[in-house]
XYZ file of C-alpha atoms in Angstrom:
665
model
C 18.401 -36.299 41.561
C 20.906 -36.818 44.327
C 23.834 -37.779 42.212
C 23.166 -35.049 39.718
C 23.436 -32.380 42.415
C 26.748 -33.784 43.562
C 28.039 -34.022 39.973
C 26.886 -30.510 39.277
C 28.794 -29.251 42.281
C 31.895 -31.042 41.067
C 31.610 -29.710 37.518
C 31.705 -26.155 38.787
C 35.391 -26.679 39.456
C 36.165 -27.934 35.914
C 39.183 -26.017 34.603
C 41.187 -25.851 31.434
C 43.360 -28.798 30.577
C 46.173 -29.048 33.167
C 48.935 -31.646 33.037
C 47.140 -33.787 30.463
C 49.169 -36.961 29.696
C 48.141 -36.901 26.064
C 49.983 -34.812 23.469
C 47.387 -33.992 20.856
C 48.449 -35.236 17.379
C 47.241 -33.447 14.333
C 45.314 -35.876 12.134
C 46.251 -33.946 9.014
C 49.234 -36.102 8.188
C 47.573 -39.441 8.844
C 46.214 -41.130 5.762
C 44.762 -44.081 7.770
C 41.103 -43.157 7.735
C 39.840 -46.719 8.110
C 36.623 -46.102 6.246
C 36.258 -49.750 5.043
C 34.755 -52.378 7.211
C 37.078 -55.358 7.630
C 36.459 -58.701 9.297
C 40.143 -59.194 9.803
C 40.594 -59.349 13.630
C 42.362 -56.345 15.125
C 44.469 -56.432 18.282
C 41.858 -54.437 20.221
C 38.294 -53.375 19.819
C 37.163 -50.710 22.274
C 33.377 -50.261 22.845
C 32.480 -46.986 24.419
C 28.854 -46.254 25.474
C 28.466 -42.450 25.620
C 25.257 -42.315 27.692
C 24.784 -38.525 27.576
C 21.018 -38.353 27.175
C 21.009 -36.115 30.279
C 22.629 -33.082 31.730
C 26.059 -34.281 30.562
C 24.946 -33.058 27.127
C 22.782 -30.095 27.961
C 24.915 -28.865 30.847
C 28.469 -30.118 30.686
C 28.769 -30.098 26.890
C 26.791 -26.917 26.584
C 28.919 -25.047 29.118
C 32.281 -26.667 28.873
C 32.465 -28.733 25.637
C 33.347 -31.713 27.820
C 32.051 -34.430 25.628
C 33.629 -32.829 22.574
C 36.948 -32.958 24.386
C 36.422 -36.705 25.162
C 35.595 -37.490 21.590
C 38.539 -35.393 20.239
C 40.787 -37.308 22.612
C 39.679 -40.522 20.893
C 40.310 -39.042 17.474
C 43.804 -37.967 18.544
C 44.430 -41.512 19.751
C 43.176 -43.120 16.553
C 45.461 -40.786 14.540
C 48.354 -42.522 16.229
C 47.194 -45.996 15.162
C 49.421 -46.218 12.115
C 49.358 -50.001 12.193
C 45.586 -50.109 12.158
C 45.523 -52.438 15.123
C 42.748 -50.823 17.166
C 39.067 -50.068 16.540
C 37.225 -47.485 18.585
C 33.472 -47.844 18.333
C 31.047 -45.506 20.126
C 27.364 -46.019 21.040
C 26.184 -42.389 21.235
C 22.989 -41.579 23.044
C 22.620 -37.782 23.095
C 19.923 -35.434 24.425
C 17.641 -34.835 21.498
C 15.512 -32.094 23.026
C 16.101 -28.351 23.349
C 16.831 -27.185 26.877
C 17.594 -23.584 27.758
C 18.217 -22.861 24.106
C 20.766 -25.685 23.770
C 20.441 -28.207 21.002
C 22.786 -31.199 20.980
C 25.498 -31.299 18.322
C 25.580 -35.110 18.366
C 23.323 -37.649 16.709
C 22.291 -40.956 18.163
C 23.860 -43.967 16.490
C 26.961 -46.145 16.067
C 30.249 -44.332 15.425
C 33.547 -45.659 14.139
C 36.251 -43.276 15.290
C 38.746 -42.144 12.594
C 41.868 -40.158 12.971
C 40.726 -37.395 10.709
C 37.594 -35.422 9.874
C 34.796 -34.300 12.149
C 33.048 -36.486 14.687
C 29.918 -36.365 12.517
C 31.876 -38.038 9.644
C 32.419 -41.033 12.048
C 28.755 -41.814 12.224
C 28.169 -45.129 10.514
C 24.754 -46.222 11.639
C 22.351 -43.358 12.574
C 19.512 -44.051 15.083
C 16.446 -42.019 15.708
C 16.554 -42.674 19.441
C 18.676 -44.913 21.697
C 17.600 -45.866 25.252
C 20.805 -46.091 27.303
C 18.986 -48.116 29.941
C 17.808 -50.739 27.502
C 19.720 -54.028 27.369
C 18.168 -54.705 23.995
C 19.472 -51.457 22.528
C 22.964 -52.165 23.796
C 22.828 -55.728 22.473
C 22.082 -54.241 19.002
C 25.289 -52.124 19.220
C 27.218 -55.184 20.346
C 25.996 -57.224 17.405
C 27.110 -54.493 14.965
C 30.525 -54.228 16.624
C 31.312 -57.905 16.749
C 29.855 -58.573 13.298
C 32.007 -55.951 11.660
C 35.021 -55.307 13.862
C 36.261 -58.430 15.545
C 39.468 -58.339 17.605
C 41.688 -60.407 19.793
C 41.013 -58.254 22.914
C 38.079 -56.165 24.035
C 37.527 -53.166 26.267
C 34.035 -52.088 27.199
C 33.432 -48.627 28.695
C 30.216 -46.953 29.901
C 30.524 -43.185 30.459
C 27.748 -41.507 32.452
C 26.683 -40.524 35.969
C 26.690 -43.422 38.388
C 24.993 -43.974 41.726
C 25.363 -47.530 42.923
C 23.208 -50.594 42.503
C 19.531 -49.621 42.233
C 17.877 -49.102 38.848
C 15.165 -46.604 37.940
C 12.905 -49.159 36.315
C 13.197 -51.435 39.435
C 12.739 -48.865 42.171
C 11.552 -45.643 40.517
C 14.708 -43.722 41.294
C 17.528 -42.377 39.238
C 20.188 -44.820 40.414
C 22.500 -47.308 38.725
C 24.315 -46.072 35.656
C 23.576 -44.837 32.124
C 20.661 -42.516 33.048
C 18.461 -41.700 30.054
C 16.253 -38.628 30.565
C 14.103 -39.139 27.558
C 13.477 -42.859 28.099
C 13.263 -42.500 31.833
C 15.475 -45.556 32.305
C 18.952 -46.595 33.525
C 21.070 -49.787 33.797
C 20.958 -51.688 37.123
C 23.736 -53.975 38.090
C 21.762 -57.014 37.023
C 21.331 -55.367 33.573
C 25.039 -54.593 33.404
C 25.552 -58.303 34.101
C 23.251 -59.179 31.210
C 25.107 -56.849 28.832
C 28.607 -58.062 29.747
C 27.512 -61.672 29.616
C 26.119 -61.098 26.099
C 29.267 -59.439 24.876
C 31.351 -62.199 26.383
C 29.202 -64.832 24.628
C 29.507 -63.076 21.304
C 33.326 -62.814 21.435
C 33.680 -66.328 22.858
C 35.678 -65.305 25.965
C 35.642 -62.912 28.895
C 35.795 -59.217 28.246
C 39.384 -58.236 28.852
C 38.640 -54.930 30.700
C 35.291 -53.399 31.773
C 35.354 -49.772 32.907
C 32.180 -48.098 34.217
C 33.436 -44.501 33.950
C 31.119 -43.009 36.593
C 30.625 -42.250 40.235
C 30.027 -44.727 43.000
C 30.288 -47.957 40.918
C 33.184 -49.434 42.854
C 31.340 -52.088 44.921
C 31.876 -55.742 45.584
C 28.318 -56.077 44.276
C 29.252 -55.027 40.722
C 32.387 -57.170 40.756
C 30.390 -60.156 41.761
C 27.729 -59.434 39.149
C 30.150 -59.466 36.221
C 32.776 -61.983 37.469
C 31.716 -64.659 34.968
C 32.064 -62.372 31.913
C 34.875 -59.887 32.717
C 38.617 -60.573 33.391
C 39.585 -57.091 34.737
C 37.238 -54.505 36.205
C 38.268 -50.898 36.635
C 36.028 -48.646 38.723
C 35.692 -45.851 41.341
C 33.998 -46.275 44.669
C 33.927 -42.471 44.969
C 32.472 -39.451 43.321
C 34.499 -39.562 40.104
C 35.222 -35.998 38.990
C 34.242 -34.746 35.506
C 37.171 -32.926 34.090
C 39.315 -32.597 30.954
C 40.733 -36.115 31.418
C 39.118 -39.139 29.918
C 40.590 -41.853 27.593
C 44.233 -40.727 27.466
C 45.447 -44.069 28.925
C 44.313 -45.846 25.792
C 47.375 -44.449 24.075
C 49.187 -47.482 25.666
C 47.451 -49.994 23.319
C 47.566 -47.639 20.321
C 51.362 -47.427 20.539
C 51.852 -50.963 21.927
C 49.001 -53.301 20.927
C 50.592 -56.170 22.757
C 49.933 -54.584 26.048
C 47.737 -56.581 28.468
C 44.378 -55.606 29.967
C 46.118 -55.282 33.306
C 48.652 -52.916 31.745
C 45.820 -50.755 30.384
C 43.962 -50.651 33.758
C 47.108 -49.609 35.506
C 47.733 -46.945 32.899
C 44.246 -45.469 33.552
C 45.008 -45.327 37.250
C 48.405 -43.639 36.710
C 47.071 -41.265 34.084
C 44.281 -40.103 36.368
C 46.624 -39.712 39.281
C 49.026 -37.568 37.211
C 46.228 -35.376 35.903
C 44.210 -34.944 39.122
C 47.387 -34.315 41.198
C 47.882 -31.198 39.112
C 44.222 -30.122 39.133
C 43.668 -30.688 42.864
C 40.759 -33.026 42.511
C 40.053 -36.138 44.717
C 39.399 -39.523 43.094
C 39.750 -43.224 43.461
C 40.391 -45.895 40.806
C 40.846 -49.573 41.575
C 41.717 -52.401 39.195
C 40.357 -55.814 40.058
C 41.268 -59.214 38.663
C 37.910 -60.959 38.916
C 39.342 -64.514 39.030
C 39.756 -63.746 42.739
C 36.341 -62.301 43.580
C 34.915 -65.616 44.822
C 37.626 -65.701 47.406
C 36.513 -62.371 48.798
C 32.931 -63.466 48.837
C 33.867 -66.666 50.766
C 35.931 -64.671 53.264
C 32.972 -62.265 53.724
C 30.586 -65.189 54.328
C 32.856 -66.686 56.953
C 33.107 -63.381 58.732
C 29.370 -62.668 58.417
C 28.630 -65.949 60.244
C 30.893 -65.090 63.093
C 29.959 -61.442 63.457
C 26.241 -62.342 63.351
C 26.764 -64.606 66.330
C 28.700 -61.803 68.081
C 25.741 -59.375 67.845
C 23.852 -60.398 70.955
C 23.021 -56.997 72.420
C 22.463 -53.364 71.513
C 25.978 -52.330 72.572
C 27.647 -54.681 70.123
C 25.287 -53.639 67.309
C 25.937 -49.999 68.032
C 29.688 -50.552 67.943
C 29.518 -52.140 64.530
C 27.210 -49.459 63.195
C 29.670 -46.795 64.298
C 32.534 -48.694 62.796
C 30.648 -48.866 59.495
C 29.697 -45.254 59.468
C 33.253 -44.156 60.263
C 34.370 -45.940 57.109
C 31.805 -44.377 54.791
C 33.316 -43.365 51.499
C 33.287 -39.620 50.964
C 30.292 -39.786 48.672
C 28.317 -41.622 51.326
C 29.321 -39.240 53.999
C 28.358 -36.159 51.946
C 25.018 -37.681 50.809
C 23.054 -39.620 53.462
C 21.044 -41.434 50.845
C 24.114 -43.371 49.979
C 25.162 -46.219 52.217
C 28.497 -47.545 50.846
C 31.454 -48.136 53.097
C 35.027 -49.063 52.091
C 35.330 -52.702 52.726
C 38.978 -52.750 53.755
C 38.623 -49.749 56.055
C 35.599 -51.333 57.729
C 37.269 -54.679 58.232
C 40.468 -53.112 59.600
C 38.403 -51.001 62.068
C 36.491 -54.125 63.187
C 39.786 -55.868 63.778
C 40.979 -53.026 65.942
C 37.692 -52.723 67.862
C 36.766 -56.387 68.546
C 39.287 -58.579 70.384
C 37.486 -61.872 69.731
C 40.223 -64.114 68.322
C 37.907 -65.862 65.811
C 36.738 -62.533 64.448
C 40.307 -61.288 64.287
C 41.299 -64.324 62.178
C 38.318 -63.882 59.899
C 38.833 -60.141 59.395
C 42.433 -60.879 58.372
C 41.050 -63.441 55.904
C 38.986 -60.695 54.209
C 42.007 -58.311 54.129
C 44.120 -61.090 52.471
C 41.429 -61.850 49.946
C 41.015 -58.093 49.022
C 44.703 -57.919 48.420
C 44.431 -60.772 45.950
C 41.464 -59.177 44.225
C 42.720 -55.657 43.816
C 45.849 -55.689 41.666
C 46.338 -51.937 41.526
C 44.743 -48.725 42.799
C 45.239 -45.026 43.001
C 43.604 -42.887 45.629
C 44.008 -39.155 45.780
C 42.367 -37.131 48.519
C 42.622 -33.383 48.611
C 43.694 -31.732 51.793
C 40.263 -30.436 52.730
C 38.946 -33.987 53.141
C 41.905 -35.632 54.907
C 40.781 -34.148 58.215
C 37.362 -35.806 57.890
C 38.814 -39.083 56.556
C 42.290 -39.518 58.058
C 42.474 -43.247 57.128
C 41.211 -42.671 53.573
C 44.532 -43.481 51.973
C 44.455 -46.893 53.561
C 41.163 -47.705 51.886
C 40.961 -50.444 49.291
C 38.944 -48.637 46.688
C 36.309 -51.325 47.041
C 32.968 -50.529 48.690
C 30.164 -52.634 50.107
C 26.579 -51.857 50.836
C 25.871 -51.346 54.571
C 22.270 -50.258 55.032
C 20.786 -51.035 58.454
C 17.719 -48.850 58.401
C 14.701 -48.243 56.295
C 16.314 -45.556 54.232
C 14.488 -44.078 51.236
C 15.778 -45.496 47.981
C 17.788 -48.308 49.525
C 15.362 -50.890 51.139
C 17.141 -54.093 52.172
C 14.552 -56.152 50.391
C 15.637 -54.721 47.027
C 19.300 -55.496 47.703
C 18.505 -59.015 48.848
C 16.160 -59.713 45.847
C 17.885 -58.254 42.691
C 21.553 -58.028 43.518
C 23.427 -61.269 42.946
C 25.815 -60.669 45.840
C 22.902 -59.731 48.116
C 21.100 -62.973 47.169
C 23.995 -65.393 47.335
C 26.184 -64.085 50.169
C 25.731 -64.268 53.923
C 26.247 -60.547 54.243
C 22.466 -60.197 54.154
C 22.204 -62.179 57.425
C 24.616 -59.879 59.159
C 22.753 -56.774 57.973
C 19.371 -58.205 59.038
C 20.482 -59.045 62.520
C 22.312 -55.756 63.005
C 19.255 -53.867 61.721
C 16.908 -55.642 64.120
C 18.963 -54.691 67.160
C 19.428 -51.083 65.980
C 15.694 -50.795 65.629
C 15.152 -51.948 69.250
C 14.572 -49.528 72.177
C 17.679 -47.721 73.340
C 18.902 -47.223 76.903
C 16.863 -44.163 77.422
C 13.422 -45.669 76.989
C 10.767 -45.068 78.053
C 11.034 -41.435 76.945
C 7.945 -40.994 74.786
C 6.384 -38.122 76.779
C 7.503 -34.898 78.321
C 7.078 -36.368 81.781
C 9.452 -39.274 80.812
C 12.158 -36.983 79.374
C 15.708 -38.283 80.051
C 18.521 -35.848 80.898
C 21.494 -34.815 78.779
C 24.371 -32.798 80.204
C 26.224 -29.910 78.546
C 29.158 -31.403 76.709
C 27.582 -34.826 76.496
C 26.780 -36.837 73.334
C 24.162 -39.571 73.491
C 23.399 -42.318 70.925
C 19.654 -43.111 70.591
C 17.294 -44.879 68.300
C 13.909 -44.175 66.819
C 13.063 -47.822 67.263
C 9.549 -47.963 65.826
C 7.318 -45.975 63.459
C 6.045 -42.979 65.264
C 8.597 -43.248 68.136
C 9.120 -40.020 69.951
C 12.154 -39.179 72.236
C 11.979 -36.442 74.882
C 15.209 -35.083 76.385
C 15.797 -32.504 79.060
C 18.851 -30.308 79.716
C 19.174 -28.185 82.873
C 20.965 -25.142 84.064
C 21.797 -23.814 80.535
C 23.271 -20.325 80.463
C 24.684 -18.377 77.490
C 24.832 -19.410 73.776
C 23.922 -23.123 73.528
C 23.488 -25.645 70.688
C 21.817 -28.931 70.167
C 23.470 -30.862 67.288
C 22.083 -33.950 65.623
C 23.985 -36.560 63.606
C 22.715 -39.763 61.983
C 24.439 -42.434 59.877
C 20.969 -43.570 58.901
C 19.791 -40.898 56.549
C 17.474 -38.014 57.026
C 15.384 -39.502 59.851
C 15.323 -36.718 62.355
C 13.113 -33.806 63.182
C 13.978 -31.865 66.329
C 12.066 -29.303 68.381
C 13.388 -27.213 71.246
C 11.136 -25.873 74.060
C 11.557 -23.661 77.137
C 10.678 -26.059 79.951
C 8.835 -23.391 81.985
C 6.618 -21.934 79.310
C 6.725 -24.771 76.757
C 7.295 -22.102 74.069
C 8.955 -23.589 71.022
C 12.320 -21.919 70.623
C 13.715 -23.558 67.514
C 13.094 -26.578 65.324
C 14.407 -28.253 62.119
C 15.492 -31.441 60.360
C 18.622 -33.465 60.901
C 20.992 -30.918 59.279
C 19.668 -28.112 61.421
C 21.495 -27.106 64.579
C 19.044 -25.949 67.290
C 20.442 -22.788 68.841
C 19.316 -20.688 71.812
C 20.426 -18.367 74.571
C 19.973 -20.095 77.904
C 18.936 -18.101 80.987
C 20.012 -20.673 83.523
C 16.776 -22.688 83.266
C 15.663 -26.063 81.842
C 14.935 -26.916 78.213
C 13.199 -29.795 76.438
C 14.291 -31.410 73.176
C 11.725 -33.442 71.267
C 13.029 -35.854 68.514
C 10.818 -37.492 65.894
C 10.944 -38.488 62.253
C 8.889 -36.696 59.662
C 8.425 -39.887 57.680
C 8.049 -42.232 60.651
C 11.304 -44.101 59.696
C 13.474 -45.925 62.218
C 17.175 -45.516 62.848
C 20.113 -44.564 65.006
C 21.118 -41.018 65.792
C 23.295 -38.992 68.119
C 22.337 -35.780 69.943
C 24.986 -33.478 71.473
C 24.485 -30.587 73.847
C 27.186 -27.921 73.835
C 27.869 -24.271 74.612
C 30.535 -22.056 73.162
C 33.366 -21.293 75.524
C 37.014 -20.212 75.323
C 39.261 -22.532 73.345
C 42.618 -23.814 74.542
C 44.553 -20.980 72.805
C 43.083 -17.949 74.599
C 44.087 -15.268 75.141
C 45.120 -14.732 71.466
C 43.393 -11.527 70.579
C 46.467 -9.635 69.378
C 49.748 -10.026 67.528
C 51.557 -10.081 70.873
C 49.452 -12.914 72.298
C 49.317 -14.996 69.071
C 49.764 -18.777 69.653
C 51.931 -20.934 67.311
C 50.755 -23.454 64.747
C 53.187 -25.781 63.103
C 53.245 -26.428 59.297
C 51.837 -29.913 58.502
C 50.620 -30.573 62.051
C 47.118 -31.644 62.967
C 44.551 -28.888 62.614
C 43.849 -26.731 65.625
C 40.292 -26.511 67.068
C 39.387 -22.960 67.989
C 36.333 -20.901 68.707
C 34.833 -17.391 68.644
C 33.538 -17.652 72.194
C 31.943 -14.206 72.274
C 30.820 -11.845 69.547
C 33.695 -9.872 68.205
C 36.324 -12.497 69.352
C 39.456 -12.458 67.064
C 42.107 -15.159 67.058
C 45.792 -14.436 66.118
C 48.085 -17.308 65.209
C 51.794 -17.211 64.371
C 53.515 -19.651 61.941
C 57.085 -19.915 60.781
C 57.370 -20.076 56.988
C 60.312 -20.742 54.739
C 60.974 -18.380 51.818
C 60.095 -19.521 48.258
C 58.014 -22.471 49.594
C 54.212 -22.492 48.824
C 51.810 -22.842 51.752
C 48.036 -23.170 52.152
C 46.264 -21.819 55.160
C 42.676 -23.089 55.475
C 39.762 -23.089 57.934
C 37.180 -25.899 58.217
C 33.962 -26.739 59.924
C 34.103 -27.920 63.595
C 30.674 -28.315 64.966
C 28.404 -25.333 64.220
C 29.047 -23.769 60.870
C 30.973 -20.577 61.177
C 31.739 -17.875 58.517
C 35.449 -17.270 58.903
C 37.609 -14.507 57.444
C 41.377 -15.008 57.052
C 44.119 -12.255 56.898
C 47.885 -12.968 56.762
C 50.507 -10.530 57.983
C 54.305 -10.615 57.770
C 56.686 -10.122 60.752
C 56.259 -6.332 60.471
C 52.426 -6.728 60.853
C 51.889 -5.678 57.277
C 48.989 -7.444 55.447
C 50.293 -9.841 52.703
C 47.226 -11.876 51.907
C 43.464 -12.075 52.542
C 40.543 -14.418 51.792
C 36.899 -14.826 52.682
C 34.744 -17.825 51.564
C 37.172 -19.614 49.216
C 35.978 -22.861 50.869
C 32.243 -22.303 51.191
C 31.909 -20.070 54.285
C 35.345 -21.050 55.227
C 38.567 -19.455 53.932
C 41.756 -20.403 52.100
C 44.995 -18.470 51.613
C 47.708 -19.822 49.298
C 50.968 -17.946 49.800
C 54.628 -18.185 48.842
C 56.725 -15.981 51.165
C 59.699 -14.122 49.738
C 61.590 -14.456 52.937
C 61.863 -16.849 55.862
C 60.411 -15.876 59.231
C 57.395 -15.521 61.426
C 53.994 -14.645 59.831
C 50.705 -13.959 61.595
C 47.255 -15.259 60.819
C 44.181 -13.377 61.930
C 40.899 -15.259 62.019
C 37.573 -13.610 62.759
C 33.952 -14.253 62.236
C 32.975 -12.459 59.006
C 30.714 -9.739 60.564
C 32.064 -10.144 64.076
C 28.505 -10.539 65.299
C 28.325 -14.251 66.036
C 29.990 -17.103 67.897
C 31.113 -20.496 66.647
C 33.871 -22.997 66.181
C 36.333 -23.748 63.428
C 39.463 -25.818 62.613
C 42.593 -24.322 60.978
C 45.693 -25.867 59.524
C 48.773 -24.826 57.536
C 50.380 -27.158 55.003
C 52.951 -26.978 52.254
C 51.154 -26.653 48.998
């Protein structure tokens, strides 16, 4: 599953507890075990759905004891509840099958967290099997909680993987939240709406705070779905990292039960920021006051009417599609099946790109409405991603669906038929009109045959469409000499399949899908590029033709010819223009300050190797592949002065491009 792969990549970086805001309290001295059920209302009742009937149990718990840490955190917190003002109730759905020799240590059922004893002693109502994707099963837990542990205020948390708005039992894909391997089910947004509405009805008021503790749940669609049953919504629009940080922020209401839901939401944001700042992980958390979500929806409707009328040609549609893609959240960018963009980033970019006064006014209306909806946010982006997303810190933390093609797993019809926002808003009209234009023939048609091939020049990038099922685009490039590359990019998912031919012999030189760069050695002749889609899907793509040449810093092949890079400046774009090319770079570093030197991808992937030398040309640091095939050196000089960075291709037998930067660390 897509999100599992992303989440598994993230968990590789899980480390020991660093900078945790919670000071563990030994439960030994606490006599408040709370073993008796009482119908006297507490200040807070916290419902936590631990939906770990999946790899969170048989991978993360098995390898890192991650769930055990989360549960122990809850027990530490309860140990501080000397006034017995807070109830912590857990719906546990564990993985009850053996996988790779691992057997879960948890039992399905309802738990009442105490400040002493083992977690197994907190099990009150055992269950043979719970389906985390079943609204009925969750309602059973809610009935037990409200019937036995009433409170003045309520927090509802779902912990699991997350992947947006589509549900397995509605589309046959592992999307939504609360994935259940054994039941083959998950919760869609509409089902989350049913659950929160049921809980709100049982308690006789809106839920004070709802927190889907998972990736990619931070959309206007979820906010609109639960607006009638939730007062404050806390969520992440991004890939939310699994790490040894979880419920520490709940200490606020343990020690001060009079705290508000807004206070608790802000504490979660601040606690995460403190922890992940120390651990070096990216994240977003946004706190929304849902009384204001209707205002955002109205502002979006007004904008959608105007922008729909603005899309009268392919050029305008293409501009808006580019604006949307440039504001993809990182999770969308890394995984083409996702199609979520940051709403504020998108609207600001539209305002900058389109001078129409009415649209300018309406985009400002959305920005003002977002500011009234989001009462607090924390966004932390590690340095390696800031170069891909320079405006990320200006994002709102609130995403919106922006699918304009027939992408697998995200058909527009599903969005328009089961998502409340998709049904009731005018956003659907905008997406439909935009989609129709982007599926129309591009400027280069007709180009369906070799004889109709349209030209592309070296150094040129063209935007094209596969406008119909089975559409074929032929492209010709002339007078190519030396190492050359054809690079594809698409904001519309994995739609491309490219083939490269020698024009004289029509011998196929290279081929591959959208993530494959076609590479060849030109002999001065002509070459054909054929573009199709394996699955006959439609969509927009770009194709770029380039050769590797000297960068702007040559000659720089020795210490004496090294060119300068400034600390904290924009990254430099460099190349290995011939096999064996070596780049030397000099940088002025201050003693006792920590620095990070890092290479990144720029165009064709290149395996870089980094070596750092002092002013006497003595090696002081080295790295290869700390950042995938790219390299990272962290270094604290003992003295101030000039230092030299040597960058080379790992085996010195290939050419390519890379970016490099130096920052204080």
